[in-house]
Amino acid sequence: MSATALTQLASALLSGSVKVIDLTAPLGPETPVIKLPPEIAVNTPEVKVHNISHYDKNGPFWAWNWLELGEHTGTHFDAPVHWITGKDYQDGTTDRIPAQNFVAPVNVIDCSAESAANPDYLLTPEAIKAWEAKHGEIEAGSWVLMRTDWYKRNGSAETFLNADANGPHSPGPTPEAIEYILSKGVVGWGTETIGTDAGAAGGMNPPFPAHNLMHKANKYGLASLCHLDQLPPKGAVLIAAPLKFVNGTGSPIRALALVAG
Ligand code: 23J
Ligand code: MN
């Protein structure tokens, strides 16, 4: 029997020559949540874990909890219906997105030096084209992930949100960068920050361009990814699947990357 791509992958997983990298932040009461200006929006709650039983009178042989959890919490997936521009897509909810889209190749654009020097760093089409000249073209059906090393700040809401009197300061894309990757036919756009947009994105045109433009095109977002510094610029495969919430606008995920070890 000849080795197909899938039997080769299966052997590579068993031998460790393909490794599984966990791109997910711990999810719990300490998980930072986005803080939108309260005068314009109601905010998502912090995670709460409610105990049902713990091998006690409420359940003598078992432990279990129930969760109080926003859809857009921690390492999570943004579905097209999350944004008003994507609200009419029939396949734009977490339960109706075709599962084929949850497994795809990734392009990782390293913006860590720029983001360390400037927390308001914005990725432009020119920077993406320079990356492509070095690493190869972004293919239709692939993800584009913005590596910033911002995940290293994810332990505390203060450093992660990085807000001052002028609002939050965190890196992200320009509207033109999102338009450029959409022209390549990508499946989605992902970041290490609290959302897929920059901290200053509320003041851009359109406001929150990663949300506005990606979801308008029935494409997806990933936020609060971790460990993008462990991925090659090209060649990894991302598995990022939301829970099958009925009519869901997003979901926490366990984001996993397959990389050559
Ligand atoms: C609602 C409004 C603005 C933003 C967000 C949600 C998110 O970042 C999100 O988690 O989708 S920027
Ligand atoms: Mn979200």
Short mmCIF file of C-alpha atoms and ligand atoms in Angstrom, two decimals:
data_model
loop_
_atom_site.label_atom_id
_atom_site.label_comp_id
_atom_site.label_asym_id
_atom_site.label_seq_id
_atom_site.Cartn_x
_atom_site.Cartn_y
_atom_site.Cartn_z
CA MET A 1 0.00 0.00 0.00
CA SER A 2 1.41 3.40 -0.91
CA ALA A 3 1.66 6.07 1.74
CA THR A 4 -0.93 8.78 1.14
CA ALA A 5 -0.56 12.28 2.55
CA LEU A 6 -2.85 11.26 5.41
CA THR A 7 -1.01 8.02 6.31
CA GLN A 8 2.25 9.99 6.21
CA LEU A 9 0.76 12.58 8.55
CA ALA A 10 -0.48 9.86 10.89
CA SER A 11 3.04 8.33 11.07
CA ALA A 12 4.61 11.77 11.52
CA LEU A 13 2.30 12.49 14.47
CA LEU A 14 3.21 9.15 16.06
CA SER A 15 6.96 9.63 15.53
CA GLY A 16 6.89 13.27 16.65
CA SER A 17 8.23 14.60 13.36
CA VAL A 18 4.99 16.61 13.20
CA LYS A 19 4.33 18.45 16.46
CA VAL A 20 1.13 19.91 17.88
CA ILE A 21 1.56 23.47 19.20
CA ASP A 22 -1.10 24.81 21.56
CA LEU A 23 -1.98 28.37 20.52
CA THR A 24 -4.57 28.77 23.30
CA ALA A 25 -4.53 30.96 26.41
CA PRO A 26 -5.75 29.51 29.74
CA LEU A 27 -9.51 30.19 30.08
CA GLY A 28 -10.78 31.10 33.55
CA PRO A 29 -11.77 33.89 35.95
CA GLU A 30 -8.42 35.62 35.30
CA THR A 31 -8.93 35.77 31.52
CA PRO A 32 -8.88 39.44 30.38
CA VAL A 33 -12.08 40.60 28.67
CA ILE A 34 -12.44 43.51 26.26
CA LYS A 35 -13.52 46.83 27.79
CA LEU A 36 -15.51 48.89 25.29
CA PRO A 37 -16.43 52.45 26.30
CA PRO A 38 -19.46 51.93 28.62
CA GLU A 39 -21.22 54.97 27.13
CA ILE A 40 -21.44 53.20 23.73
CA ALA A 41 -21.71 49.51 24.64
CA VAL A 42 -22.57 46.85 27.21
CA ASN A 43 -19.49 44.76 28.00
CA THR A 44 -19.03 41.00 28.06
CA PRO A 45 -18.73 39.55 31.59
CA GLU A 46 -15.64 38.01 33.11
CA VAL A 47 -15.55 34.21 33.21
CA LYS A 48 -17.21 32.60 36.23
CA VAL A 49 -16.96 28.93 37.14
CA HIS A 50 -19.93 27.76 39.21
CA ASN A 51 -19.52 24.51 41.09
CA ILE A 52 -22.34 21.95 40.76
CA SER A 53 -20.74 19.20 42.81
CA HIS A 54 -17.30 18.18 43.97
CA TYR A 55 -17.64 14.51 45.13
CA ASP A 56 -19.97 15.74 47.86
CA LYS A 57 -23.62 15.84 48.88
CA ASN A 58 -24.45 17.56 45.56
CA GLY A 59 -23.00 14.63 43.63
CA PRO A 60 -21.26 12.01 45.72
CA PHE A 61 -19.10 10.37 43.04
CA TRP A 62 -18.53 13.23 40.62
CA ALA A 63 -17.28 16.78 40.11
CA TRP A 64 -18.67 19.21 37.55
CA ASN A 65 -19.15 22.92 37.01
CA TRP A 66 -21.25 25.23 34.92
CA LEU A 67 -19.77 28.22 33.19
CA GLU A 68 -20.69 31.85 32.87
CA LEU A 69 -18.85 32.79 29.73
CA GLY A 70 -19.13 35.26 26.85
CA GLU A 71 -18.85 33.94 23.30
CA HIS A 72 -15.95 36.36 22.70
CA THR A 73 -13.71 35.38 25.61
CA GLY A 74 -10.09 34.30 25.70
CA THR A 75 -8.65 32.62 22.63
CA HIS A 76 -11.71 32.75 20.40
CA PHE A 77 -13.29 32.61 16.96
CA ASP A 78 -15.28 35.49 15.40
CA ALA A 79 -18.05 34.31 13.08
CA PRO A 80 -19.33 36.51 10.23
CA VAL A 81 -22.63 37.33 11.99
CA HIS A 82 -20.65 38.91 14.84
CA TRP A 83 -20.58 42.11 12.80
CA ILE A 84 -23.48 44.01 11.23
CA THR A 85 -21.73 43.78 7.85
CA GLY A 86 -21.96 39.95 7.98
CA LYS A 87 -25.35 39.60 9.62
CA ASP A 88 -27.19 38.10 6.61
CA TYR A 89 -24.85 35.19 5.81
CA GLN A 90 -26.84 31.96 6.19
CA ASP A 91 -23.63 30.02 6.85
CA GLY A 92 -22.18 32.79 9.03
CA THR A 93 -23.01 31.39 12.49
CA THR A 94 -20.84 29.05 14.57
CA ASP A 95 -23.22 26.11 13.96
CA ARG A 96 -23.47 26.60 10.20
CA ILE A 97 -19.91 27.44 9.09
CA PRO A 98 -18.66 24.58 6.87
CA ALA A 99 -16.25 22.46 8.96
CA GLN A 100 -13.75 22.35 6.08
CA ASN A 101 -12.88 25.96 6.97
CA PHE A 102 -11.72 24.98 10.47
CA VAL A 103 -8.53 23.31 9.19
CA ALA A 104 -6.29 25.40 6.92
CA PRO A 105 -2.69 26.46 6.22
CA VAL A 106 -1.28 29.52 7.98
CA ASN A 107 0.87 32.48 7.08
CA VAL A 108 2.50 34.06 10.13
CA ILE A 109 3.66 37.65 9.70
CA ASP A 110 6.22 38.56 12.34
CA CYS A 111 5.50 42.07 13.67
CA SER A 112 7.05 41.43 17.09
CA ALA A 113 9.92 43.93 16.78
CA GLU A 114 7.64 46.66 15.40
CA SER A 115 5.05 46.04 18.15
CA ALA A 116 7.67 46.09 20.91
CA ALA A 117 8.91 49.46 19.60
CA ASN A 118 5.37 50.84 19.10
CA PRO A 119 2.31 49.31 20.83
CA ASP A 120 0.10 51.13 18.29
CA TYR A 121 1.91 49.48 15.35
CA LEU A 122 -0.34 48.99 12.30
CA LEU A 123 0.36 46.37 9.65
CA THR A 124 0.10 47.77 6.09
CA PRO A 125 -0.28 46.13 2.65
CA GLU A 126 3.28 47.22 1.86
CA ALA A 127 4.60 45.27 4.86
CA ILE A 128 2.53 42.23 3.82
CA LYS A 129 3.87 42.41 0.26
CA ALA A 130 7.44 42.62 1.60
CA TRP A 131 6.69 39.51 3.69
CA GLU A 132 5.34 37.71 0.58
CA ALA A 133 8.45 38.64 -1.41
CA LYS A 134 10.51 36.86 1.23
CA HIS A 135 8.30 33.91 2.20
CA GLY A 136 5.92 33.35 -0.73
CA GLU A 137 2.42 34.41 -1.68
CA ILE A 138 -0.57 34.18 0.62
CA GLU A 139 -2.79 31.45 -0.88
CA ALA A 140 -6.57 31.43 -1.18
CA GLY A 141 -8.11 29.46 1.68
CA SER A 142 -5.25 30.13 4.14
CA TRP A 143 -5.15 32.11 7.39
CA VAL A 144 -3.05 35.23 7.94
CA LEU A 145 -1.89 35.56 11.54
CA MET A 146 -0.20 38.66 12.94
CA ARG A 147 2.60 37.68 15.33
CA THR A 148 3.32 40.44 17.85
CA ASP A 149 4.38 38.47 20.96
CA TRP A 150 1.49 40.36 22.60
CA TYR A 151 0.42 37.02 24.13
CA LYS A 152 3.24 37.47 26.65
CA ARG A 153 1.11 40.26 28.18
CA ASN A 154 -2.00 38.04 28.40
CA GLY A 155 -1.44 37.19 32.09
CA SER A 156 -2.95 40.51 33.22
CA ALA A 157 -5.77 42.67 31.82
CA GLU A 158 -3.72 45.79 32.53
CA THR A 159 -0.77 44.88 30.31
CA PHE A 160 -2.92 43.07 27.74
CA LEU A 161 -5.43 45.89 27.16
CA ASN A 162 -2.71 48.52 27.69
CA ALA A 163 -5.17 51.42 28.07
CA ASP A 164 -4.53 55.00 29.11
CA ALA A 165 -6.70 58.14 29.10
CA ASN A 166 -6.68 58.02 25.27
CA GLY A 167 -7.92 54.43 25.13
CA PRO A 168 -6.30 51.04 24.48
CA HIS A 169 -2.94 50.72 22.74
CA SER A 170 -2.33 47.43 20.94
CA PRO A 171 -1.15 46.53 17.42
CA GLY A 172 -3.38 45.47 14.55
CA PRO A 173 -4.12 45.89 10.85
CA THR A 174 -4.92 48.94 8.74
CA PRO A 175 -8.17 48.75 6.73
CA GLU A 176 -5.98 48.49 3.60
CA ALA A 177 -4.11 45.47 5.02
CA ILE A 178 -7.43 43.67 5.52
CA GLU A 179 -8.56 44.62 2.00
CA TYR A 180 -5.29 43.25 0.65
CA ILE A 181 -5.56 39.85 2.36
CA LEU A 182 -9.22 39.62 1.28
CA SER A 183 -8.04 40.13 -2.31
CA LYS A 184 -5.94 36.98 -1.79
CA GLY A 185 -9.03 34.97 -0.81
CA VAL A 186 -7.95 34.17 2.75
CA VAL A 187 -10.23 32.22 5.09
CA GLY A 188 -9.52 34.53 8.02
CA TRP A 189 -7.32 36.89 10.01
CA GLY A 190 -5.92 36.23 13.48
CA THR A 191 -4.07 38.17 16.17
CA GLU A 192 -2.57 37.74 19.65
CA THR A 193 -4.47 40.75 21.05
CA ILE A 194 -7.87 40.87 22.82
CA GLY A 195 -9.65 41.30 19.46
CA THR A 196 -8.76 41.08 15.78
CA ASP A 197 -8.49 44.87 15.52
CA ALA A 198 -5.91 47.31 16.85
CA GLY A 199 -6.56 49.12 20.15
CA ALA A 200 -7.15 52.34 18.20
CA ALA A 201 -9.48 50.69 15.64
CA GLY A 202 -12.65 52.39 16.91
CA GLY A 203 -11.38 55.62 15.33
CA MET A 204 -10.52 54.11 11.93
CA ASN A 205 -12.52 54.28 8.70
CA PRO A 206 -14.44 52.03 8.81
CA PRO A 207 -14.42 51.58 12.61
CA PHE A 208 -12.96 48.15 13.57
CA PRO A 209 -11.84 47.36 9.99
CA ALA A 210 -10.80 43.75 10.66
CA HIS A 211 -14.30 43.03 11.96
CA ASN A 212 -16.12 45.21 9.44
CA LEU A 213 -14.32 44.02 6.29
CA MET A 214 -13.55 40.37 7.11
CA HIS A 215 -17.11 39.61 8.21
CA LYS A 216 -18.58 41.58 5.30
CA ALA A 217 -16.75 39.04 3.11
CA ASN A 218 -18.05 36.03 5.14
CA LYS A 219 -14.56 35.44 6.56
CA TYR A 220 -13.46 34.66 10.11
CA GLY A 221 -11.40 36.12 12.91
CA LEU A 222 -9.22 34.66 15.67
CA ALA A 223 -8.26 36.66 18.75
CA SER A 224 -5.95 36.16 21.73
CA LEU A 225 -3.85 33.52 19.99
CA CYS A 226 -0.66 32.49 21.84
CA HIS A 227 2.76 31.15 20.87
CA LEU A 228 2.76 32.38 17.29
CA ASP A 229 6.53 32.71 17.87
CA GLN A 230 6.64 28.89 17.69
CA LEU A 231 5.28 28.80 14.13
CA PRO A 232 7.22 29.10 10.87
CA PRO A 233 6.24 31.93 8.49
CA LYS A 234 4.63 29.30 6.23
CA GLY A 235 4.02 25.58 6.40
CA ALA A 236 1.97 25.09 9.57
CA VAL A 237 -1.63 23.87 9.54
CA LEU A 238 -4.12 25.47 11.93
CA ILE A 239 -7.04 23.69 13.54
CA ALA A 240 -9.41 26.31 14.99
CA ALA A 241 -13.01 25.21 15.52
CA PRO A 242 -15.69 27.10 17.46
CA LEU A 243 -18.22 25.26 19.61
CA LYS A 244 -21.37 24.52 17.64
CA PHE A 245 -23.43 27.19 19.42
CA VAL A 246 -26.81 27.55 17.71
CA ASN A 247 -26.82 30.96 15.99
CA GLY A 248 -23.51 31.70 17.73
CA THR A 249 -21.53 34.84 16.87
CA GLY A 250 -18.27 33.39 18.13
CA SER A 251 -16.81 30.91 20.56
CA PRO A 252 -13.80 30.15 22.70
CA ILE A 253 -11.61 27.61 20.89
CA ARG A 254 -8.68 25.32 21.50
CA ALA A 255 -6.43 26.55 18.70
CA LEU A 256 -3.85 23.97 17.60
CA ALA A 257 -1.12 24.16 14.97
CA LEU A 258 0.60 21.22 13.29
CA VAL A 259 4.25 22.02 12.56
CA ALA A 260 7.19 20.05 11.21
CA GLY A 261 9.26 19.19 14.29
C1 23J B 1 -17.35 43.95 19.97
C2 23J B 1 -17.02 45.23 19.59
C3 23J B 1 -15.73 45.56 19.28
C4 23J B 1 -14.77 44.56 19.34
C5 23J B 1 -15.09 43.25 19.72
C6 23J B 1 -16.39 42.97 20.03
C7 23J B 1 -14.06 42.18 19.77
O1 23J B 1 -12.90 42.41 19.79
C8 23J B 1 -14.44 40.75 19.66
O2 23J B 1 -14.13 39.94 20.54
O3 23J B 1 -15.01 40.38 18.64
S1 23J B 1 -13.11 44.98 18.95
MN MN B 2 -14.51 38.32 19.09
#
